[in-house]
């Protein structure tokens, strides 16, 4: 979110608005595809009905992307998920750590190695050392502070917005290169299985949660983009951000000291809550990958998979507001699926030492890379959006849904959450492939290969 004004400035606000609309619709559609596949993939908690044991293991029985891919696409599906998922999450954690260290260095003069280490150890310690309710409480507090800072920022910046700067002619040729980072800003698909389970497989509530979460994200990103691209700093009558695509925080500092302070607070809270969400997601995925065996027959469910034994389910995330909405759901209209499992599928609590190893594998590599490349915020986001988001949350949901709908022949047409059948799936998969192809050519050209 913090990078959006910088990468959309060359295209202008009108083109950016259209790009936001397209990417939010794309992300909503692929998120609904993952929800559809998850709803039609029974888990261990489904066998327990609505008993107290079912409630206790509700989140422990969540099916993750690795398990879904292994089940529906076989060994190749598990391998396809593994590398993009690790690449995307490692890249985002590197970006968050780098941005935090840069911000602290600019404001306080603290050396990046020191600030990045403190940031990682502090938030990593919160995720590892606190029980789930406490982690949720910390993250919810950070989200509330982020929203408060954002609201104050909009109020202060509104008086400095020049509408004529927002209505400049759009440069449509500049939008395609910005799509990966825009799509990255709308990423929430990694928490969709958790949302499905927290809403007890209630189809209506799942759809409502995802839709309203995406609407909220779209509004926040549009207002943030407009506040920066329409900003007119004090005494800067001949200045416009489109010709000076600098850091948005520098733009707000030029508006007024108050706006700059609010922007700093907003950035810190955004980085912190984003870091927590993706750190937990990556930790759980690593545990699932270490516990699973891709060579086992398709459909085999690992007894020790991370998401079935997690001690810390993912908390609310600013870009996945649906998770917060999900918590308010009740148990009415619960969809129960009965499926007999062997005794090996009973959840087993993970040992603390195992979770510590998973956290180390999740946080140590991005911290090290951020130390080596402290100014790689925008370049890292570009690669993550192109090759991580478009493959993992663009092509993969289409492949999973296609397999479940038309090849596995296990899902009734009435259970489809995304209408349009095969043409819509082909469009979504084709759009993701086109973005990857376009950006790959650009990256090769930048490195002198083409």
CSV table of C-alpha atoms in Angstrom, one decimal:
chain,number,residue,atom,x,y,z
A,1,UNK,CA,0.0,0.0,0.0
A,2,UNK,CA,2.8,2.4,0.9
A,3,UNK,CA,4.3,2.0,-2.6
A,4,UNK,CA,1.2,2.6,-4.6
A,5,UNK,CA,1.4,6.4,-5.2
A,6,UNK,CA,5.0,6.1,-6.4
A,7,UNK,CA,4.4,3.4,-9.0
A,8,UNK,CA,1.0,4.8,-10.2
A,9,UNK,CA,2.2,8.5,-10.5
A,10,UNK,CA,3.4,8.1,-14.1
A,11,UNK,CA,0.0,6.8,-15.2
A,12,UNK,CA,-2.0,9.5,-13.3
A,13,UNK,CA,-4.9,9.1,-10.9
A,14,UNK,CA,-7.6,8.2,-13.5
A,15,UNK,CA,-5.6,5.4,-14.9
A,16,UNK,CA,-4.6,4.3,-11.4
A,17,UNK,CA,-8.3,4.2,-10.3
A,18,UNK,CA,-9.1,1.9,-13.3
A,19,UNK,CA,-6.1,-0.3,-12.4
A,20,UNK,CA,-7.3,-0.5,-8.8
A,21,UNK,CA,-10.7,-1.5,-9.9
A,22,UNK,CA,-9.4,-4.2,-12.2
A,23,UNK,CA,-6.9,-5.6,-9.7
A,24,UNK,CA,-9.4,-5.6,-6.8
A,25,UNK,CA,-11.9,-7.4,-9.0
A,26,UNK,CA,-9.3,-9.9,-10.1
A,27,UNK,CA,-8.2,-10.5,-6.4
A,28,UNK,CA,-11.8,-10.9,-5.3
A,29,UNK,CA,-12.5,-13.4,-8.0
A,30,UNK,CA,-9.4,-15.5,-7.3
A,31,UNK,CA,-10.1,-15.3,-3.6
A,32,UNK,CA,-13.6,-16.6,-4.2
A,33,UNK,CA,-12.1,-19.5,-6.2
A,34,UNK,CA,-9.9,-20.5,-3.3
A,35,UNK,CA,-12.9,-20.2,-1.0
A,36,UNK,CA,-14.9,-22.4,-3.3
A,37,UNK,CA,-12.2,-25.1,-3.4
A,38,UNK,CA,-11.8,-24.9,0.4
A,39,UNK,CA,-15.5,-25.2,1.0
A,40,UNK,CA,-15.6,-28.3,-1.1
A,41,UNK,CA,-12.6,-29.9,0.5
A,42,UNK,CA,-13.6,-31.6,3.8
A,43,UNK,CA,-11.1,-31.3,6.7
A,44,UNK,CA,-10.7,-33.1,10.0
A,45,UNK,CA,-12.9,-30.8,11.9
A,46,UNK,CA,-15.8,-31.6,9.5
A,47,UNK,CA,-16.0,-35.1,11.0
A,48,UNK,CA,-16.6,-33.7,14.5
A,49,UNK,CA,-19.8,-31.9,13.7
A,50,UNK,CA,-20.7,-29.0,16.0
A,51,UNK,CA,-19.4,-30.4,19.2
A,52,UNK,CA,-17.0,-28.7,21.6
A,53,UNK,CA,-14.2,-30.7,20.0
A,54,UNK,CA,-15.2,-29.3,16.6
A,55,UNK,CA,-15.0,-25.8,17.9
A,56,UNK,CA,-11.6,-26.4,19.5
A,57,UNK,CA,-10.2,-27.9,16.3
A,58,UNK,CA,-11.9,-25.5,13.9
A,59,UNK,CA,-8.8,-23.7,12.9
A,60,UNK,CA,-6.6,-26.7,13.4
A,61,UNK,CA,-8.5,-28.4,10.6
A,62,UNK,CA,-7.9,-25.7,8.1
A,63,UNK,CA,-6.8,-26.9,4.7
A,64,UNK,CA,-3.9,-24.9,3.3
A,65,UNK,CA,-2.9,-24.2,-0.3
A,66,UNK,CA,-0.2,-26.8,-0.2
A,67,UNK,CA,-2.6,-29.5,0.9
A,68,UNK,CA,-5.2,-28.4,-1.6
A,69,UNK,CA,-2.7,-28.4,-4.4
A,70,UNK,CA,-1.3,-31.8,-3.4
A,71,UNK,CA,-4.8,-33.2,-3.2
A,72,UNK,CA,-6.2,-31.8,-6.4
A,73,UNK,CA,-3.2,-31.5,-8.7
A,74,UNK,CA,-0.9,-34.3,-7.3
A,75,UNK,CA,2.8,-34.1,-6.6
A,76,UNK,CA,3.4,-31.4,-9.3
A,77,UNK,CA,0.7,-29.2,-7.7
A,78,UNK,CA,2.5,-29.3,-4.4
A,79,UNK,CA,5.8,-28.4,-6.0
A,80,UNK,CA,4.2,-25.6,-8.0
A,81,UNK,CA,2.9,-24.0,-4.8
A,82,UNK,CA,6.1,-24.5,-2.8
A,83,UNK,CA,8.5,-22.2,-4.6
A,84,UNK,CA,6.1,-19.2,-5.5
A,85,UNK,CA,4.7,-19.2,-1.9
A,86,UNK,CA,8.2,-19.1,-0.3
A,87,UNK,CA,9.4,-16.5,-2.9
A,88,UNK,CA,6.4,-14.2,-2.3
A,89,UNK,CA,6.4,-14.3,1.5
A,90,UNK,CA,10.1,-14.0,1.8
A,91,UNK,CA,10.1,-11.1,-0.6
A,92,UNK,CA,7.4,-9.3,1.3
A,93,UNK,CA,9.1,-9.8,4.6
A,94,UNK,CA,12.3,-8.4,3.1
A,95,UNK,CA,10.4,-5.4,1.8
A,96,UNK,CA,8.7,-4.7,5.2
A,97,UNK,CA,12.0,-5.0,7.1
A,98,UNK,CA,13.9,-2.8,4.6
A,99,UNK,CA,11.2,-0.1,4.6
A,100,UNK,CA,11.1,0.0,8.4
A,101,UNK,CA,14.9,0.3,8.7
A,102,UNK,CA,14.9,3.0,6.1
A,103,UNK,CA,12.1,4.9,7.8
A,104,UNK,CA,13.8,4.7,11.2
A,105,UNK,CA,17.2,5.7,9.8
A,106,UNK,CA,15.7,8.8,8.0
A,107,UNK,CA,13.9,9.9,11.1
A,108,UNK,CA,16.1,8.9,14.0
A,109,UNK,CA,19.4,8.0,12.4
A,110,UNK,CA,19.5,4.5,13.8
A,111,UNK,CA,21.7,2.2,11.6
A,112,UNK,CA,19.6,-0.1,9.4
A,113,UNK,CA,21.2,-3.3,10.7
A,114,UNK,CA,20.2,-2.4,14.3
A,115,UNK,CA,16.6,-1.2,13.5
A,116,UNK,CA,15.9,-4.1,11.2
A,117,UNK,CA,17.1,-6.7,13.8
A,118,UNK,CA,15.0,-5.1,16.6
A,119,UNK,CA,11.9,-4.9,14.3
A,120,UNK,CA,12.2,-8.6,13.4
A,121,UNK,CA,13.0,-9.9,16.8
A,122,UNK,CA,10.3,-7.8,18.6
A,123,UNK,CA,7.4,-8.8,16.3
A,124,UNK,CA,8.7,-12.3,15.8
A,125,UNK,CA,8.8,-12.7,19.6
A,126,UNK,CA,5.2,-11.5,19.8
A,127,UNK,CA,4.1,-14.1,17.3
A,128,UNK,CA,6.1,-16.9,18.8
A,129,UNK,CA,5.8,-16.2,22.5
A,130,UNK,CA,2.2,-15.0,23.0
A,131,UNK,CA,-0.9,-17.2,22.8
A,132,UNK,CA,-3.3,-16.8,19.9
A,133,UNK,CA,-5.8,-14.4,21.7
A,134,UNK,CA,-2.9,-12.1,22.7
A,135,UNK,CA,-1.4,-12.1,19.2
A,136,UNK,CA,-4.9,-11.3,17.8
A,137,UNK,CA,-5.3,-8.5,20.4
A,138,UNK,CA,-1.9,-7.0,19.5
A,139,UNK,CA,-2.6,-7.1,15.8
A,140,UNK,CA,-6.1,-5.7,16.2
A,141,UNK,CA,-4.6,-2.8,18.2
A,142,UNK,CA,-2.1,-2.1,15.5
A,143,UNK,CA,-4.9,-2.2,12.8
A,144,UNK,CA,-7.0,0.3,14.9
A,145,UNK,CA,-4.0,2.6,15.3
A,146,UNK,CA,-3.3,2.3,11.5
A,147,UNK,CA,-6.9,3.3,10.7
A,148,UNK,CA,-6.8,6.2,13.1
A,149,UNK,CA,-3.6,7.5,11.6
A,150,UNK,CA,-5.0,7.0,8.1
A,151,UNK,CA,-8.2,9.0,9.0
A,152,UNK,CA,-6.2,11.8,10.5
A,153,UNK,CA,-3.9,11.8,7.5
A,154,UNK,CA,-6.8,12.2,5.1
A,155,UNK,CA,-8.3,15.0,7.1
A,156,UNK,CA,-5.0,17.0,7.1
A,157,UNK,CA,-4.1,16.2,3.5
A,158,UNK,CA,-7.5,17.0,2.1
A,159,UNK,CA,-7.0,20.7,2.3
A,160,UNK,CA,-3.8,20.4,0.2
A,161,UNK,CA,-5.3,18.3,-2.6
A,162,UNK,CA,-5.6,20.0,-5.9
A,163,UNK,CA,-8.4,18.4,-7.9
A,164,UNK,CA,-6.8,19.4,-11.2
A,165,UNK,CA,-3.9,17.2,-10.5
A,166,UNK,CA,-6.2,14.2,-10.2
A,167,UNK,CA,-7.9,15.0,-13.5
A,168,UNK,CA,-4.7,15.1,-15.6
A,169,UNK,CA,-4.9,13.1,-18.8
A,170,UNK,CA,-4.2,9.4,-18.1
A,171,UNK,CA,-1.1,7.6,-19.5
A,172,UNK,CA,-2.5,4.2,-20.1
A,173,UNK,CA,0.8,2.9,-21.4
A,174,UNK,CA,2.2,3.2,-17.9
A,175,UNK,CA,-0.4,1.0,-16.2
A,176,UNK,CA,0.7,-2.4,-17.3
A,177,UNK,CA,4.1,-2.2,-15.6
A,178,UNK,CA,2.3,-1.0,-12.4
A,179,UNK,CA,-0.1,-4.0,-12.2
A,180,UNK,CA,2.1,-6.4,-10.3
A,181,UNK,CA,2.6,-4.1,-7.3
A,182,UNK,CA,-1.1,-3.0,-7.4
A,183,UNK,CA,-2.1,-6.7,-7.4
A,184,UNK,CA,0.3,-7.3,-4.6
A,185,UNK,CA,-1.4,-4.6,-2.5
A,186,UNK,CA,-4.7,-6.5,-2.8
A,187,UNK,CA,-3.3,-9.8,-1.7
A,188,UNK,CA,-5.4,-11.6,1.0
A,189,UNK,CA,-5.9,-15.0,-0.6
A,190,UNK,CA,-3.4,-16.7,1.7
A,191,UNK,CA,-5.9,-16.2,4.6
A,192,UNK,CA,-9.0,-17.3,2.7
A,193,UNK,CA,-8.9,-20.9,4.1
A,194,UNK,CA,-8.8,-19.5,7.7
A,195,UNK,CA,-11.8,-17.2,6.9
A,196,UNK,CA,-13.7,-20.2,5.6
A,197,UNK,CA,-13.2,-22.2,8.7
A,198,UNK,CA,-13.8,-19.3,11.1
A,199,UNK,CA,-17.2,-18.9,9.4
A,200,UNK,CA,-17.8,-22.6,9.8
A,201,UNK,CA,-18.1,-23.2,6.0
A,202,UNK,CA,-21.0,-20.9,5.8
A,203,UNK,CA,-21.1,-20.0,2.1
A,204,UNK,CA,-23.1,-16.8,2.4
A,205,UNK,CA,-21.0,-15.3,5.2
A,206,UNK,CA,-17.7,-16.3,3.4
A,207,UNK,CA,-18.8,-14.4,0.3
A,208,UNK,CA,-19.9,-11.4,2.3
A,209,UNK,CA,-16.7,-11.3,4.3
A,210,UNK,CA,-14.5,-11.4,1.2
A,211,UNK,CA,-16.6,-8.8,-0.8
A,212,UNK,CA,-16.7,-6.3,2.0
A,213,UNK,CA,-13.1,-6.8,2.9
A,214,UNK,CA,-12.1,-6.1,-0.7
A,215,UNK,CA,-14.4,-3.0,-0.9
A,216,UNK,CA,-12.7,-1.6,2.2
A,217,UNK,CA,-9.3,-2.2,0.8
A,218,UNK,CA,-10.3,-0.6,-2.5
A,219,UNK,CA,-11.5,2.5,-0.8
A,220,UNK,CA,-8.5,2.9,1.4
A,221,UNK,CA,-6.0,2.5,-1.5
A,222,UNK,CA,-7.9,4.9,-3.7
A,223,UNK,CA,-8.0,7.6,-1.0
A,224,UNK,CA,-4.4,7.0,-0.2
A,225,UNK,CA,-3.4,7.3,-3.9
A,226,UNK,CA,-5.5,10.4,-4.4
A,227,UNK,CA,-4.1,12.1,-1.3
A,228,UNK,CA,-0.6,11.7,-2.6
A,229,UNK,CA,-1.1,12.3,-6.4
A,230,UNK,CA,-3.3,15.3,-5.7
A,231,UNK,CA,-1.0,16.8,-3.1
A,232,UNK,CA,0.1,20.4,-3.5
A,233,UNK,CA,2.9,21.2,-0.9
A,234,UNK,CA,3.0,24.5,0.8
A,235,UNK,CA,4.6,27.1,-1.6
A,236,UNK,CA,4.9,24.5,-4.3
A,237,UNK,CA,2.6,25.8,-7.1
A,238,UNK,CA,4.8,24.4,-9.9
A,239,UNK,CA,5.3,21.0,-8.2
A,240,UNK,CA,3.5,17.8,-9.0
A,241,UNK,CA,4.1,14.3,-7.9
A,242,UNK,CA,3.7,12.8,-11.4
A,243,UNK,CA,7.0,14.4,-12.5
A,244,UNK,CA,8.6,13.7,-9.1
A,245,UNK,CA,7.7,10.1,-8.2
A,246,UNK,CA,9.4,10.2,-4.8
A,247,UNK,CA,8.5,8.4,-1.6
A,248,UNK,CA,4.9,9.3,-0.6
A,249,UNK,CA,6.2,10.0,2.9
A,250,UNK,CA,8.4,12.8,1.5
A,251,UNK,CA,5.4,14.2,-0.3
A,252,UNK,CA,3.4,14.4,2.9
A,253,UNK,CA,6.3,15.9,4.8
A,254,UNK,CA,6.3,18.6,2.2
A,255,UNK,CA,2.6,19.3,2.8
A,256,UNK,CA,2.9,20.0,6.5
A,257,UNK,CA,4.8,18.7,9.6
A,258,UNK,CA,1.5,17.3,11.0
A,259,UNK,CA,0.8,15.3,7.8
A,260,UNK,CA,4.4,14.0,7.9
A,261,UNK,CA,4.1,12.8,11.4
A,262,UNK,CA,0.8,11.1,10.7
A,263,UNK,CA,2.3,9.5,7.6
A,264,UNK,CA,5.2,8.1,9.7
A,265,UNK,CA,2.7,6.6,12.2
A,266,UNK,CA,0.6,5.2,9.5
A,267,UNK,CA,3.6,3.6,7.8
A,268,UNK,CA,4.9,2.1,11.0
A,269,UNK,CA,1.6,0.5,12.0
A,270,UNK,CA,1.0,-0.7,8.4
A,271,UNK,CA,4.4,-2.4,8.3
A,272,UNK,CA,4.0,-4.0,11.7
A,273,UNK,CA,0.6,-5.5,11.1
A,274,UNK,CA,1.6,-6.6,7.6
A,275,UNK,CA,4.7,-8.2,9.0
A,276,UNK,CA,2.8,-10.2,11.6
A,277,UNK,CA,0.3,-11.5,9.1
A,278,UNK,CA,2.8,-12.7,6.6
A,279,UNK,CA,5.3,-14.0,9.2
A,280,UNK,CA,2.6,-16.2,10.7
A,281,UNK,CA,1.4,-17.3,7.3
A,282,UNK,CA,4.9,-18.3,6.2
A,283,UNK,CA,5.7,-20.0,9.5
A,284,UNK,CA,2.6,-22.2,9.1
A,285,UNK,CA,3.4,-23.0,5.5
A,286,UNK,CA,6.9,-24.0,6.3
A,287,UNK,CA,5.6,-26.3,9.1
A,288,UNK,CA,3.1,-27.8,6.6
A,289,UNK,CA,5.8,-28.3,4.0
A,290,UNK,CA,8.2,-30.0,6.4
A,291,UNK,CA,5.4,-32.2,7.7
A,292,UNK,CA,4.0,-33.2,4.3
A,293,UNK,CA,5.3,-35.6,1.8
A,294,UNK,CA,4.6,-34.6,-1.8
A,295,UNK,CA,5.5,-38.1,-3.0
A,296,UNK,CA,2.5,-39.5,-1.2
A,297,UNK,CA,-0.6,-40.3,-3.3
A,298,UNK,CA,-2.8,-37.4,-4.2
A,299,UNK,CA,-5.5,-36.7,-1.6
A,300,UNK,CA,-3.4,-38.1,1.3
A,301,UNK,CA,-3.6,-35.7,4.2
A,302,UNK,CA,-0.6,-35.4,6.4
A,303,UNK,CA,-1.2,-36.0,10.1
A,304,UNK,CA,1.2,-33.4,11.3
A,305,UNK,CA,0.6,-30.6,8.7
A,306,UNK,CA,1.2,-27.2,10.2
A,307,UNK,CA,-2.2,-25.7,9.7
A,308,UNK,CA,-3.7,-28.6,11.5
A,309,UNK,CA,-1.5,-28.2,14.6
A,310,UNK,CA,-0.9,-24.5,14.6
A,311,UNK,CA,-0.7,-22.7,17.9
A,312,UNK,CA,-1.1,-19.3,16.4
A,313,UNK,CA,-3.7,-19.0,13.6
A,314,UNK,CA,-3.3,-15.9,11.4
A,315,UNK,CA,-4.7,-12.7,12.9
A,316,UNK,CA,-6.5,-9.9,11.1
A,317,UNK,CA,-4.5,-8.2,8.4
A,318,UNK,CA,-5.0,-4.8,6.9
A,319,UNK,CA,-5.3,-6.2,3.4
A,320,UNK,CA,-7.5,-9.0,4.6
A,321,UNK,CA,-10.2,-7.3,6.5
A,322,UNK,CA,-12.4,-10.3,5.9
A,323,UNK,CA,-10.6,-12.1,8.7
A,324,UNK,CA,-11.9,-9.5,11.2
A,325,UNK,CA,-15.4,-9.8,9.7
A,326,UNK,CA,-15.2,-13.5,10.0
A,327,UNK,CA,-14.8,-13.4,13.8
A,328,UNK,CA,-18.3,-11.9,14.2
A,329,UNK,CA,-20.0,-14.9,12.5
A,330,UNK,CA,-22.2,-17.2,14.5
A,331,UNK,CA,-22.8,-20.9,14.2
A,332,UNK,CA,-26.1,-20.7,12.3
A,333,UNK,CA,-26.6,-22.3,9.0
A,334,UNK,CA,-23.3,-24.2,9.4
A,335,UNK,CA,-22.5,-26.5,6.5
A,336,UNK,CA,-21.3,-29.8,7.8
A,337,UNK,CA,-19.6,-32.4,5.7
A,338,UNK,CA,-19.3,-35.9,7.0
A,339,UNK,CA,-16.3,-37.9,5.9
A,340,UNK,CA,-14.6,-40.8,7.7
A,341,UNK,CA,-10.9,-40.3,8.4
A,342,UNK,CA,-8.5,-42.8,9.8
A,343,UNK,CA,-7.1,-42.3,13.3
A,344,UNK,CA,-3.9,-40.8,11.8
A,345,UNK,CA,-5.8,-37.6,10.9
A,346,UNK,CA,-6.4,-36.5,14.5
A,347,UNK,CA,-4.6,-33.2,15.1
A,348,UNK,CA,-1.5,-33.4,17.1
A,349,UNK,CA,-0.1,-30.4,19.0
A,350,UNK,CA,3.2,-29.2,17.6
A,351,UNK,CA,6.2,-29.2,20.0
A,352,UNK,CA,7.4,-25.7,20.9
A,353,UNK,CA,10.9,-26.5,19.6
A,354,UNK,CA,9.4,-27.4,16.2
A,355,UNK,CA,7.6,-24.1,16.0
A,356,UNK,CA,10.8,-22.2,17.0
A,357,UNK,CA,12.6,-23.9,14.1
A,358,UNK,CA,9.8,-22.9,11.7
A,359,UNK,CA,9.9,-19.3,12.9
A,360,UNK,CA,13.7,-19.3,12.4
A,361,UNK,CA,13.4,-20.5,8.9
A,362,UNK,CA,10.7,-17.9,8.2
A,363,UNK,CA,12.4,-14.8,9.6
A,364,UNK,CA,16.2,-15.4,9.4
A,365,UNK,CA,16.5,-15.4,5.6
A,366,UNK,CA,14.5,-12.1,5.0
A,367,UNK,CA,16.4,-10.4,7.8
A,368,UNK,CA,19.7,-11.4,6.3
A,369,UNK,CA,18.7,-10.3,2.8
A,370,UNK,CA,17.3,-7.0,4.1
A,371,UNK,CA,20.7,-6.3,5.8
A,372,UNK,CA,22.4,-6.9,2.4
A,373,UNK,CA,19.9,-4.8,0.4
A,374,UNK,CA,18.4,-2.2,2.7
A,375,UNK,CA,17.1,0.0,-0.2
A,376,UNK,CA,15.4,-2.7,-2.2
A,377,UNK,CA,11.8,-2.0,-1.2
A,378,UNK,CA,10.3,-1.2,-4.7
A,379,UNK,CA,12.4,-3.7,-6.7
A,380,UNK,CA,11.5,-6.5,-4.3
A,381,UNK,CA,7.8,-5.6,-4.5
A,382,UNK,CA,7.9,-5.6,-8.3
A,383,UNK,CA,9.4,-9.1,-8.5
A,384,UNK,CA,7.1,-10.4,-5.7
A,385,UNK,CA,4.0,-9.1,-7.5
A,386,UNK,CA,5.0,-10.4,-10.9
A,387,UNK,CA,6.2,-13.9,-10.1
A,388,UNK,CA,4.7,-14.5,-6.7
A,389,UNK,CA,1.2,-13.1,-6.8
A,390,UNK,CA,0.4,-13.8,-10.4
A,391,UNK,CA,1.4,-17.4,-10.2
A,392,UNK,CA,0.3,-18.3,-6.7
A,393,UNK,CA,-2.9,-16.2,-6.5
A,394,UNK,CA,-3.6,-15.9,-10.2
A,395,UNK,CA,-2.9,-19.1,-12.1
A,396,UNK,CA,-3.1,-21.6,-9.1
A,397,UNK,CA,-6.7,-20.8,-8.0
A,398,UNK,CA,-7.8,-21.2,-11.6
A,399,UNK,CA,-6.1,-24.6,-11.9
A,400,UNK,CA,-7.5,-25.8,-8.5
A,401,UNK,CA,-11.0,-24.8,-9.4
A,402,UNK,CA,-10.8,-26.2,-12.9
A,403,UNK,CA,-9.6,-29.5,-11.6
A,404,UNK,CA,-12.3,-29.6,-8.9
A,405,UNK,CA,-15.2,-28.5,-11.2
A,406,UNK,CA,-14.5,-30.2,-14.5
A,407,UNK,CA,-12.0,-33.0,-13.9
A,408,UNK,CA,-12.5,-34.2,-10.4
A,409,UNK,CA,-16.3,-34.0,-11.0
A,410,UNK,CA,-17.0,-33.6,-7.3
A,411,UNK,CA,-18.6,-30.2,-7.1
A,412,UNK,CA,-22.2,-29.4,-8.1
A,413,UNK,CA,-22.7,-26.4,-10.3
A,414,UNK,CA,-24.7,-24.7,-7.6
A,415,UNK,CA,-21.6,-24.6,-5.4
A,416,UNK,CA,-19.7,-22.2,-7.7
A,417,UNK,CA,-18.8,-18.9,-6.1
A,418,UNK,CA,-17.6,-17.3,-9.3
A,419,UNK,CA,-20.0,-17.4,-12.2
A,420,UNK,CA,-19.1,-17.6,-15.8
A,421,UNK,CA,-17.8,-21.1,-16.1
A,422,UNK,CA,-14.8,-21.9,-18.2
A,423,UNK,CA,-14.6,-18.6,-20.1
A,424,UNK,CA,-14.1,-16.7,-16.8
A,425,UNK,CA,-11.5,-19.1,-15.5
A,426,UNK,CA,-9.6,-18.9,-18.8
A,427,UNK,CA,-9.7,-15.1,-18.7
A,428,UNK,CA,-8.4,-15.0,-15.1
A,429,UNK,CA,-5.6,-17.4,-15.9
A,430,UNK,CA,-4.8,-15.7,-19.2
A,431,UNK,CA,-4.6,-12.3,-17.5
A,432,UNK,CA,-2.2,-13.5,-14.9
A,433,UNK,CA,0.0,-15.2,-17.5
A,434,UNK,CA,0.0,-12.1,-19.7
A,435,UNK,CA,1.3,-9.9,-16.8
A,436,UNK,CA,4.0,-12.5,-16.0
A,437,UNK,CA,5.1,-12.6,-19.7
A,438,UNK,CA,5.1,-8.8,-20.1
A,439,UNK,CA,7.1,-8.2,-16.9
A,440,UNK,CA,9.5,-11.0,-17.7
A,441,UNK,CA,10.4,-9.4,-21.0
A,442,UNK,CA,10.9,-6.0,-19.2
A,443,UNK,CA,13.1,-7.6,-16.6
A,444,UNK,CA,15.2,-9.4,-19.2
A,445,UNK,CA,15.6,-6.2,-21.2
A,446,UNK,CA,16.6,-4.3,-18.0
A,447,UNK,CA,19.4,-6.8,-17.5
A,448,UNK,CA,20.6,-6.6,-21.1
A,449,UNK,CA,19.4,-10.1,-22.0
A,450,UNK,CA,17.0,-8.9,-24.7
